[in-house]
């Protein structure tokens, strides 16, 4: 089963995203900031990361930079998921190695479309 | 809304567009008509129905037809079709034409995502000059398409983020297609039920996800019209769940499938290779 790490400091968002991703057949793990996410990744790299930008301790872009420098860290598909919606933010995230970019608010259709875009198409179970 | 109300509506919509109004969609129809009533400064749906039963003007009939049509669309809808157009169909057509000039018609373009998707894709094809026309019955849809303004929600369905960055600029609360891309599409209002003989010929016609909503007679009429507008080696693209079944002699399924059709070979056409 494919794994996805959800990194967001909002428990509500994590819960919503988890429900969507589980319906898309992912095994989901959660972290509430970049540092926590980094620790989980060092333990075991997920197939995908759904990544908020603004978070305490270590923000999404810092995490992304760090992840891409880890051994094997170029492999996970990273989809930013943030309220930042200026072109310059998007460009910065892509330059940092993001595969796709979701502007909040999102729904199941957007997550599905963006993950497929990033190279993770699904067979839906439910 | 009573069955007789639905009948009145079905007649109006059917006559003007060929669209079928399923009787079981009364609830949906009512919601949409409420919006029309509001826009027309009528007190409610009942007043609107009354006006429709009396002597409705052209504008009102258009507004009602428009409201009851399904205008849903997304960028790069059915991606594999666009891949096929980019990798095989368009290069073959361009190769067979002086200067790589290919005439394309997006024949039920709704709010414009389909022609803009084509324009984006063609921009990356070397040696290609797309002459791109887009039409729809709905004036409201065409206005939006021309403006090229899409909500954040709309630009996140089907469009890769890199394409968004490249071809759109952000406005206060929406995303607007950049002028250089907008300028590549010519828009016009056209009813597919109308005589197509005065139109010119096209090398590629996209008529996707509209036949499925029409009556069989309307589908036949449209398919006959389109066959007359297609260059001998041209390609017709229908929606993923549509076929030429109502005009079986007019077209042949193109190799490669995915809703691509050509004129029958016996007409002397040598279709471009669309196989993968
Ligand atoms: C579901 S949209 C399809 C948009 C796009 N081709 C796609 O596949 O995503 C159907 C469109 O057909 C248009 N339509 C319906 N009847 C029509 C007619 N008789 N002539 C021209 N357009 C028509 C509607 O206004 C609507 O915008």
PDB file of C-alpha atoms in Angstrom, chain B residues 1-275:
ATOM      1  CA  UNK B   1     -42.779  22.143 -10.696  1.00  0.00           C
ATOM      2  CA  UNK B   2     -45.503  20.090 -12.380  1.00  0.00           C
ATOM      3  CA  UNK B   3     -44.988  17.574 -15.208  1.00  0.00           C
ATOM      4  CA  UNK B   4     -46.725  20.020 -17.518  1.00  0.00           C
ATOM      5  CA  UNK B   5     -44.243  22.738 -16.530  1.00  0.00           C
ATOM      6  CA  UNK B   6     -41.442  20.348 -17.367  1.00  0.00           C
ATOM      7  CA  UNK B   7     -43.050  19.668 -20.712  1.00  0.00           C
ATOM      8  CA  UNK B   8     -43.162  23.350 -21.561  1.00  0.00           C
ATOM      9  CA  UNK B   9     -39.507  23.659 -20.626  1.00  0.00           C
ATOM     10  CA  UNK B  10     -38.500  20.547 -22.509  1.00  0.00           C
ATOM     11  CA  UNK B  11     -40.169  21.905 -25.606  1.00  0.00           C
ATOM     12  CA  UNK B  12     -38.429  25.271 -25.392  1.00  0.00           C
ATOM     13  CA  UNK B  13     -35.029  23.772 -24.712  1.00  0.00           C
ATOM     14  CA  UNK B  14     -35.450  20.987 -27.251  1.00  0.00           C
ATOM     15  CA  UNK B  15     -36.465  23.337 -30.046  1.00  0.00           C
ATOM     16  CA  UNK B  16     -33.621  25.743 -29.422  1.00  0.00           C
ATOM     17  CA  UNK B  17     -30.746  23.401 -28.698  1.00  0.00           C
ATOM     18  CA  UNK B  18     -31.756  19.777 -29.237  1.00  0.00           C
ATOM     19  CA  UNK B  19     -31.083  19.163 -25.562  1.00  0.00           C
ATOM     20  CA  UNK B  20     -33.179  16.571 -23.760  1.00  0.00           C
ATOM     21  CA  UNK B  21     -34.636  17.660 -20.458  1.00  0.00           C
ATOM     22  CA  UNK B  22     -35.025  14.521 -18.389  1.00  0.00           C
ATOM     23  CA  UNK B  23     -38.372  14.619 -16.511  1.00  0.00           C
ATOM     24  CA  UNK B  24     -36.635  13.379 -13.374  1.00  0.00           C
ATOM     25  CA  UNK B  25     -34.515  16.518 -13.208  1.00  0.00           C
ATOM     26  CA  UNK B  26     -37.366  18.783 -12.213  1.00  0.00           C
ATOM     27  CA  UNK B  27     -35.649  19.702  -8.984  1.00  0.00           C
ATOM     28  CA  UNK B  28     -32.426  20.706 -10.712  1.00  0.00           C
ATOM     29  CA  UNK B  29     -34.407  22.628 -13.327  1.00  0.00           C
ATOM     30  CA  UNK B  30     -36.272  24.505 -10.627  1.00  0.00           C
ATOM     31  CA  UNK B  31     -33.065  25.599  -8.895  1.00  0.00           C
ATOM     32  CA  UNK B  32     -31.602  26.833 -12.143  1.00  0.00           C
ATOM     33  CA  UNK B  33     -34.791  28.624 -13.164  1.00  0.00           C
ATOM     34  CA  UNK B  34     -34.889  30.392  -9.833  1.00  0.00           C
ATOM     35  CA  UNK B  35     -31.597  32.025 -10.816  1.00  0.00           C
ATOM     36  CA  UNK B  36     -33.031  33.049 -14.186  1.00  0.00           C
ATOM     37  CA  UNK B  37     -36.147  34.488 -12.547  1.00  0.00           C
ATOM     38  CA  UNK B  38     -33.937  36.499 -10.243  1.00  0.00           C
ATOM     39  CA  UNK B  39     -31.797  37.810 -13.083  1.00  0.00           C
ATOM     40  CA  UNK B  40     -34.896  38.754 -15.063  1.00  0.00           C
ATOM     41  CA  UNK B  41     -36.380  40.580 -12.080  1.00  0.00           C
ATOM     42  CA  UNK B  42     -39.317  38.200 -11.893  1.00  0.00           C
ATOM     43  CA  UNK B  43     -40.779  37.379  -8.484  1.00  0.00           C
ATOM     44  CA  UNK B  44     -40.115  33.646  -8.802  1.00  0.00           C
ATOM     45  CA  UNK B  45     -40.159  30.459 -10.831  1.00  0.00           C
ATOM     46  CA  UNK B  46     -43.943  30.488 -11.167  1.00  0.00           C
ATOM     47  CA  UNK B  47     -43.876  33.942 -12.700  1.00  0.00           C
ATOM     48  CA  UNK B  48     -41.124  32.796 -15.044  1.00  0.00           C
ATOM     49  CA  UNK B  49     -43.124  29.769 -16.154  1.00  0.00           C
ATOM     50  CA  UNK B  50     -46.080  32.034 -16.721  1.00  0.00           C
ATOM     51  CA  UNK B  51     -43.990  34.299 -18.897  1.00  0.00           C
ATOM     52  CA  UNK B  52     -42.752  31.281 -20.841  1.00  0.00           C
ATOM     53  CA  UNK B  53     -46.325  30.109 -21.448  1.00  0.00           C
ATOM     54  CA  UNK B  54     -47.343  33.562 -22.666  1.00  0.00           C
ATOM     55  CA  UNK B  55     -45.234  35.241 -25.359  1.00  0.00           C
ATOM     56  CA  UNK B  56     -41.661  34.937 -24.272  1.00  0.00           C
ATOM     57  CA  UNK B  57     -39.031  37.103 -25.943  1.00  0.00           C
ATOM     58  CA  UNK B  58     -35.888  35.773 -27.539  1.00  0.00           C
ATOM     59  CA  UNK B  59     -33.689  36.858 -24.657  1.00  0.00           C
ATOM     60  CA  UNK B  60     -35.774  35.027 -22.093  1.00  0.00           C
ATOM     61  CA  UNK B  61     -35.827  31.842 -24.164  1.00  0.00           C
ATOM     62  CA  UNK B  62     -32.069  32.011 -24.513  1.00  0.00           C
ATOM     63  CA  UNK B  63     -31.580  32.553 -20.809  1.00  0.00           C
ATOM     64  CA  UNK B  64     -33.768  29.567 -19.956  1.00  0.00           C
ATOM     65  CA  UNK B  65     -32.065  27.280 -22.480  1.00  0.00           C
ATOM     66  CA  UNK B  66     -28.699  28.401 -21.243  1.00  0.00           C
ATOM     67  CA  UNK B  67     -29.620  27.776 -17.622  1.00  0.00           C
ATOM     68  CA  UNK B  68     -30.862  24.270 -18.302  1.00  0.00           C
ATOM     69  CA  UNK B  69     -27.819  23.146 -20.304  1.00  0.00           C
ATOM     70  CA  UNK B  70     -24.923  21.391 -18.640  1.00  0.00           C
ATOM     71  CA  UNK B  71     -21.868  23.642 -19.053  1.00  0.00           C
ATOM     72  CA  UNK B  72     -19.446  21.667 -16.976  1.00  0.00           C
ATOM     73  CA  UNK B  73     -15.929  21.366 -18.277  1.00  0.00           C
ATOM     74  CA  UNK B  74     -12.355  21.234 -17.040  1.00  0.00           C
ATOM     75  CA  UNK B  75      -8.942  21.996 -18.475  1.00  0.00           C
ATOM     76  CA  UNK B  76      -7.409  19.080 -20.394  1.00  0.00           C
ATOM     77  CA  UNK B  77     -10.540  16.992 -19.881  1.00  0.00           C
ATOM     78  CA  UNK B  78      -9.728  13.325 -20.575  1.00  0.00           C
ATOM     79  CA  UNK B  79      -6.016  13.942 -20.637  1.00  0.00           C
ATOM     80  CA  UNK B  80      -5.200  10.949 -22.818  1.00  0.00           C
ATOM     81  CA  UNK B  81      -7.120  12.551 -25.694  1.00  0.00           C
ATOM     82  CA  UNK B  82      -4.968  15.673 -25.489  1.00  0.00           C
ATOM     83  CA  UNK B  83      -1.853  13.499 -25.332  1.00  0.00           C
ATOM     84  CA  UNK B  84      -2.975  11.790 -28.513  1.00  0.00           C
ATOM     85  CA  UNK B  85      -3.671  15.123 -30.214  1.00  0.00           C
ATOM     86  CA  UNK B  86      -0.270  16.449 -29.199  1.00  0.00           C
ATOM     87  CA  UNK B  87       1.756  13.352 -30.020  1.00  0.00           C
ATOM     88  CA  UNK B  88       0.072  12.097 -33.175  1.00  0.00           C
ATOM     89  CA  UNK B  89      -2.924  13.907 -34.598  1.00  0.00           C
ATOM     90  CA  UNK B  90      -1.715  17.508 -34.686  1.00  0.00           C
ATOM     91  CA  UNK B  91       1.807  16.710 -35.941  1.00  0.00           C
ATOM     92  CA  UNK B  92       0.330  14.551 -38.723  1.00  0.00           C
ATOM     93  CA  UNK B  93      -2.133  17.242 -39.767  1.00  0.00           C
ATOM     94  CA  UNK B  94       0.493  19.987 -39.593  1.00  0.00           C
ATOM     95  CA  UNK B  95       2.960  17.906 -41.569  1.00  0.00           C
ATOM     96  CA  UNK B  96       0.452  17.576 -44.391  1.00  0.00           C
ATOM     97  CA  UNK B  97      -0.196  21.327 -44.620  1.00  0.00           C
ATOM     98  CA  UNK B  98       1.839  24.228 -45.912  1.00  0.00           C
ATOM     99  CA  UNK B  99       3.442  26.127 -43.043  1.00  0.00           C
ATOM    100  CA  UNK B 100       1.981  23.654 -40.548  1.00  0.00           C
ATOM    101  CA  UNK B 101      -1.261  25.647 -40.476  1.00  0.00           C
ATOM    102  CA  UNK B 102      -4.017  23.565 -38.880  1.00  0.00           C
ATOM    103  CA  UNK B 103      -7.593  24.771 -38.609  1.00  0.00           C
ATOM    104  CA  UNK B 104      -9.287  23.718 -35.411  1.00  0.00           C
ATOM    105  CA  UNK B 105     -12.849  24.134 -34.179  1.00  0.00           C
ATOM    106  CA  UNK B 106     -13.883  23.581 -30.591  1.00  0.00           C
ATOM    107  CA  UNK B 107     -17.580  23.230 -31.364  1.00  0.00           C
ATOM    108  CA  UNK B 108     -19.163  23.317 -27.905  1.00  0.00           C
ATOM    109  CA  UNK B 109     -16.484  25.048 -25.922  1.00  0.00           C
ATOM    110  CA  UNK B 110     -18.598  26.022 -22.885  1.00  0.00           C
ATOM    111  CA  UNK B 111     -16.487  28.314 -20.704  1.00  0.00           C
ATOM    112  CA  UNK B 112     -13.365  27.914 -22.827  1.00  0.00           C
ATOM    113  CA  UNK B 113     -11.216  25.382 -20.987  1.00  0.00           C
ATOM    114  CA  UNK B 114     -11.098  23.118 -24.040  1.00  0.00           C
ATOM    115  CA  UNK B 115      -9.798  25.641 -26.611  1.00  0.00           C
ATOM    116  CA  UNK B 116      -7.366  27.130 -24.088  1.00  0.00           C
ATOM    117  CA  UNK B 117      -6.055  23.629 -23.370  1.00  0.00           C
ATOM    118  CA  UNK B 118      -5.465  23.168 -27.085  1.00  0.00           C
ATOM    119  CA  UNK B 119      -3.757  26.522 -27.387  1.00  0.00           C
ATOM    120  CA  UNK B 120      -1.391  25.745 -24.506  1.00  0.00           C
ATOM    121  CA  UNK B 121      -0.504  22.383 -25.957  1.00  0.00           C
ATOM    122  CA  UNK B 122       0.061  23.737 -29.457  1.00  0.00           C
ATOM    123  CA  UNK B 123       2.415  26.412 -28.139  1.00  0.00           C
ATOM    124  CA  UNK B 124       4.919  23.642 -27.417  1.00  0.00           C
ATOM    125  CA  UNK B 125       4.622  21.921 -30.780  1.00  0.00           C
ATOM    126  CA  UNK B 126       7.321  23.031 -33.189  1.00  0.00           C
ATOM    127  CA  UNK B 127       6.294  23.888 -36.729  1.00  0.00           C
ATOM    128  CA  UNK B 128       2.651  24.264 -35.829  1.00  0.00           C
ATOM    129  CA  UNK B 129       0.313  27.150 -36.472  1.00  0.00           C
ATOM    130  CA  UNK B 130      -3.097  26.570 -34.947  1.00  0.00           C
ATOM    131  CA  UNK B 131      -5.961  28.562 -36.327  1.00  0.00           C
ATOM    132  CA  UNK B 132      -8.328  28.095 -33.413  1.00  0.00           C
ATOM    133  CA  UNK B 133     -12.070  28.807 -33.431  1.00  0.00           C
ATOM    134  CA  UNK B 134     -14.330  28.136 -30.493  1.00  0.00           C
ATOM    135  CA  UNK B 135     -18.089  28.327 -30.333  1.00  0.00           C
ATOM    136  CA  UNK B 136     -20.975  27.596 -28.039  1.00  0.00           C
ATOM    137  CA  UNK B 137     -24.680  28.225 -27.861  1.00  0.00           C
ATOM    138  CA  UNK B 138     -24.418  29.963 -24.523  1.00  0.00           C
ATOM    139  CA  UNK B 139     -23.631  33.667 -24.622  1.00  0.00           C
ATOM    140  CA  UNK B 140     -22.955  33.583 -20.900  1.00  0.00           C
ATOM    141  CA  UNK B 141     -20.343  30.857 -21.323  1.00  0.00           C
ATOM    142  CA  UNK B 142     -18.721  32.675 -24.221  1.00  0.00           C
ATOM    143  CA  UNK B 143     -18.406  35.870 -22.207  1.00  0.00           C
ATOM    144  CA  UNK B 144     -16.542  34.015 -19.530  1.00  0.00           C
ATOM    145  CA  UNK B 145     -14.403  32.190 -22.063  1.00  0.00           C
ATOM    146  CA  UNK B 146     -13.432  35.430 -23.776  1.00  0.00           C
ATOM    147  CA  UNK B 147     -12.569  37.104 -20.506  1.00  0.00           C
ATOM    148  CA  UNK B 148     -10.434  34.090 -19.668  1.00  0.00           C
ATOM    149  CA  UNK B 149     -11.147  34.516 -15.965  1.00  0.00           C
ATOM    150  CA  UNK B 150     -11.264  31.388 -13.843  1.00  0.00           C
ATOM    151  CA  UNK B 151     -11.705  30.769 -10.146  1.00  0.00           C
ATOM    152  CA  UNK B 152      -9.019  29.182  -8.039  1.00  0.00           C
ATOM    153  CA  UNK B 153     -11.166  26.076  -7.943  1.00  0.00           C
ATOM    154  CA  UNK B 154     -11.437  25.898 -11.744  1.00  0.00           C
ATOM    155  CA  UNK B 155      -7.716  26.288 -12.394  1.00  0.00           C
ATOM    156  CA  UNK B 156      -6.953  23.443 -10.014  1.00  0.00           C
ATOM    157  CA  UNK B 157      -8.944  20.860 -11.905  1.00  0.00           C
ATOM    158  CA  UNK B 158      -6.969  19.378 -14.761  1.00  0.00           C
ATOM    159  CA  UNK B 159      -4.332  22.044 -15.125  1.00  0.00           C
ATOM    160  CA  UNK B 160      -0.743  21.207 -14.115  1.00  0.00           C
ATOM    161  CA  UNK B 161       0.692  23.854 -11.797  1.00  0.00           C
ATOM    162  CA  UNK B 162       3.521  24.614 -14.213  1.00  0.00           C
ATOM    163  CA  UNK B 163       0.970  25.481 -16.917  1.00  0.00           C
ATOM    164  CA  UNK B 164      -0.919  27.718 -14.502  1.00  0.00           C
ATOM    165  CA  UNK B 165       2.259  29.645 -13.736  1.00  0.00           C
ATOM    166  CA  UNK B 166       3.147  29.951 -17.371  1.00  0.00           C
ATOM    167  CA  UNK B 167      -0.174  30.877 -18.948  1.00  0.00           C
ATOM    168  CA  UNK B 168      -2.161  32.669 -16.252  1.00  0.00           C
ATOM    169  CA  UNK B 169      -1.799  35.812 -14.226  1.00  0.00           C
ATOM    170  CA  UNK B 170      -3.323  36.240 -10.827  1.00  0.00           C
ATOM    171  CA  UNK B 171      -5.939  38.896 -10.300  1.00  0.00           C
ATOM    172  CA  UNK B 172      -7.464  39.969  -6.999  1.00  0.00           C
ATOM    173  CA  UNK B 173      -9.553  36.836  -6.594  1.00  0.00           C
ATOM    174  CA  UNK B 174      -9.184  34.828  -9.785  1.00  0.00           C
ATOM    175  CA  UNK B 175      -6.766  33.724 -12.484  1.00  0.00           C
ATOM    176  CA  UNK B 176      -6.751  35.222 -15.943  1.00  0.00           C
ATOM    177  CA  UNK B 177      -5.431  33.631 -19.114  1.00  0.00           C
ATOM    178  CA  UNK B 178      -2.532  35.731 -20.368  1.00  0.00           C
ATOM    179  CA  UNK B 179      -3.375  37.956 -23.343  1.00  0.00           C
ATOM    180  CA  UNK B 180      -0.917  36.175 -25.645  1.00  0.00           C
ATOM    181  CA  UNK B 181      -2.881  32.953 -25.200  1.00  0.00           C
ATOM    182  CA  UNK B 182      -6.293  34.611 -25.218  1.00  0.00           C
ATOM    183  CA  UNK B 183      -5.480  36.207 -28.556  1.00  0.00           C
ATOM    184  CA  UNK B 184      -4.979  32.836 -30.187  1.00  0.00           C
ATOM    185  CA  UNK B 185      -8.672  31.893 -29.924  1.00  0.00           C
ATOM    186  CA  UNK B 186     -11.543  33.347 -31.971  1.00  0.00           C
ATOM    187  CA  UNK B 187     -14.922  33.080 -30.283  1.00  0.00           C
ATOM    188  CA  UNK B 188     -18.356  33.059 -31.736  1.00  0.00           C
ATOM    189  CA  UNK B 189     -21.848  32.060 -30.805  1.00  0.00           C
ATOM    190  CA  UNK B 190     -23.028  29.142 -32.885  1.00  0.00           C
ATOM    191  CA  UNK B 191     -25.943  26.754 -32.558  1.00  0.00           C
ATOM    192  CA  UNK B 192     -24.932  23.286 -33.719  1.00  0.00           C
ATOM    193  CA  UNK B 193     -28.463  22.708 -34.975  1.00  0.00           C
ATOM    194  CA  UNK B 194     -28.064  25.493 -37.512  1.00  0.00           C
ATOM    195  CA  UNK B 195     -26.922  25.051 -41.073  1.00  0.00           C
ATOM    196  CA  UNK B 196     -23.175  24.491 -41.119  1.00  0.00           C
ATOM    197  CA  UNK B 197     -22.792  24.798 -44.878  1.00  0.00           C
ATOM    198  CA  UNK B 198     -21.720  28.465 -44.687  1.00  0.00           C
ATOM    199  CA  UNK B 199     -18.898  27.564 -42.289  1.00  0.00           C
ATOM    200  CA  UNK B 200     -15.457  26.821 -43.607  1.00  0.00           C
ATOM    201  CA  UNK B 201     -13.675  23.518 -43.361  1.00  0.00           C
ATOM    202  CA  UNK B 202     -11.638  22.397 -40.412  1.00  0.00           C
ATOM    203  CA  UNK B 203      -8.814  19.930 -40.055  1.00  0.00           C
ATOM    204  CA  UNK B 204      -9.689  19.070 -36.477  1.00  0.00           C
ATOM    205  CA  UNK B 205     -13.108  19.398 -34.861  1.00  0.00           C
ATOM    206  CA  UNK B 206     -13.714  18.822 -31.177  1.00  0.00           C
ATOM    207  CA  UNK B 207     -17.368  18.270 -30.380  1.00  0.00           C
ATOM    208  CA  UNK B 208     -17.128  16.766 -26.954  1.00  0.00           C
ATOM    209  CA  UNK B 209     -19.710  16.084 -24.314  1.00  0.00           C
ATOM    210  CA  UNK B 210     -22.595  17.774 -26.007  1.00  0.00           C
ATOM    211  CA  UNK B 211     -24.078  15.053 -28.258  1.00  0.00           C
ATOM    212  CA  UNK B 212     -24.740  12.975 -25.163  1.00  0.00           C
ATOM    213  CA  UNK B 213     -27.286  15.551 -24.007  1.00  0.00           C
ATOM    214  CA  UNK B 214     -29.092  15.823 -27.343  1.00  0.00           C
ATOM    215  CA  UNK B 215     -31.997  13.912 -28.874  1.00  0.00           C
ATOM    216  CA  UNK B 216     -31.041  11.218 -31.400  1.00  0.00           C
ATOM    217  CA  UNK B 217     -32.403  13.375 -34.242  1.00  0.00           C
ATOM    218  CA  UNK B 218     -30.345  16.337 -33.114  1.00  0.00           C
ATOM    219  CA  UNK B 219     -27.253  14.132 -32.829  1.00  0.00           C
ATOM    220  CA  UNK B 220     -27.764  12.895 -36.364  1.00  0.00           C
ATOM    221  CA  UNK B 221     -28.227  16.404 -37.660  1.00  0.00           C
ATOM    222  CA  UNK B 222     -25.079  17.650 -35.924  1.00  0.00           C
ATOM    223  CA  UNK B 223     -22.974  14.697 -37.089  1.00  0.00           C
ATOM    224  CA  UNK B 224     -24.088  15.230 -40.681  1.00  0.00           C
ATOM    225  CA  UNK B 225     -23.228  18.897 -40.427  1.00  0.00           C
ATOM    226  CA  UNK B 226     -19.808  18.196 -38.943  1.00  0.00           C
ATOM    227  CA  UNK B 227     -18.988  15.638 -41.620  1.00  0.00           C
ATOM    228  CA  UNK B 228     -19.507  18.358 -44.198  1.00  0.00           C
ATOM    229  CA  UNK B 229     -17.130  20.702 -42.377  1.00  0.00           C
ATOM    230  CA  UNK B 230     -14.275  18.237 -41.978  1.00  0.00           C
ATOM    231  CA  UNK B 231     -11.304  18.260 -44.347  1.00  0.00           C
ATOM    232  CA  UNK B 232     -10.922  14.954 -46.217  1.00  0.00           C
ATOM    233  CA  UNK B 233      -8.076  13.889 -43.941  1.00  0.00           C
ATOM    234  CA  UNK B 234      -9.513  15.711 -40.920  1.00  0.00           C
ATOM    235  CA  UNK B 235     -10.253  14.308 -37.489  1.00  0.00           C
ATOM    236  CA  UNK B 236     -13.398  14.607 -35.374  1.00  0.00           C
ATOM    237  CA  UNK B 237     -13.098  14.194 -31.621  1.00  0.00           C
ATOM    238  CA  UNK B 238     -16.148  13.283 -29.546  1.00  0.00           C
ATOM    239  CA  UNK B 239     -16.468  12.913 -25.785  1.00  0.00           C
ATOM    240  CA  UNK B 240     -15.255   9.771 -24.036  1.00  0.00           C
ATOM    241  CA  UNK B 241     -18.769   8.321 -23.798  1.00  0.00           C
ATOM    242  CA  UNK B 242     -20.038   9.475 -27.186  1.00  0.00           C
ATOM    243  CA  UNK B 243     -20.151   7.771 -30.571  1.00  0.00           C
ATOM    244  CA  UNK B 244     -21.179   8.373 -34.161  1.00  0.00           C
ATOM    245  CA  UNK B 245     -23.890   5.717 -33.794  1.00  0.00           C
ATOM    246  CA  UNK B 246     -26.652   8.053 -34.938  1.00  0.00           C
ATOM    247  CA  UNK B 247     -24.913   8.727 -38.255  1.00  0.00           C
ATOM    248  CA  UNK B 248     -22.992   5.497 -38.768  1.00  0.00           C
ATOM    249  CA  UNK B 249     -22.151   6.076 -42.420  1.00  0.00           C
ATOM    250  CA  UNK B 250     -20.645   9.504 -41.943  1.00  0.00           C
ATOM    251  CA  UNK B 251     -17.551   8.593 -39.915  1.00  0.00           C
ATOM    252  CA  UNK B 252     -15.167   5.796 -39.085  1.00  0.00           C
ATOM    253  CA  UNK B 253     -13.463   5.237 -35.787  1.00  0.00           C
ATOM    254  CA  UNK B 254      -9.843   6.293 -36.128  1.00  0.00           C
ATOM    255  CA  UNK B 255      -7.113   3.884 -35.093  1.00  0.00           C
ATOM    256  CA  UNK B 256      -6.085   4.672 -31.552  1.00  0.00           C
ATOM    257  CA  UNK B 257      -9.705   4.991 -30.436  1.00  0.00           C
ATOM    258  CA  UNK B 258     -10.445   7.403 -27.616  1.00  0.00           C
ATOM    259  CA  UNK B 259     -13.343   9.076 -29.402  1.00  0.00           C
ATOM    260  CA  UNK B 260     -11.432   9.989 -32.582  1.00  0.00           C
ATOM    261  CA  UNK B 261     -13.165   9.651 -35.929  1.00  0.00           C
ATOM    262  CA  UNK B 262     -12.328  10.287 -39.565  1.00  0.00           C
ATOM    263  CA  UNK B 263     -14.355  10.442 -42.733  1.00  0.00           C
ATOM    264  CA  UNK B 264     -14.773   7.018 -44.319  1.00  0.00           C
ATOM    265  CA  UNK B 265     -11.846   6.022 -46.525  1.00  0.00           C
ATOM    266  CA  UNK B 266     -14.081   5.338 -49.524  1.00  0.00           C
ATOM    267  CA  UNK B 267     -14.631   9.082 -49.733  1.00  0.00           C
ATOM    268  CA  UNK B 268     -11.051   9.176 -50.968  1.00  0.00           C
ATOM    269  CA  UNK B 269      -9.600  10.443 -47.726  1.00  0.00           C
ATOM    270  CA  UNK B 270      -6.317   9.277 -46.406  1.00  0.00           C
ATOM    271  CA  UNK B 271      -6.628   9.837 -42.680  1.00  0.00           C
ATOM    272  CA  UNK B 272      -3.590  10.879 -40.699  1.00  0.00           C
ATOM    273  CA  UNK B 273      -2.113   8.155 -38.582  1.00  0.00           C
ATOM    274  CA  UNK B 274      -3.497   8.480 -35.112  1.00  0.00           C
ATOM    275  CA  UNK B 275      -2.387   5.122 -33.783  1.00  0.00           C
TER     276      UNK B 275
END
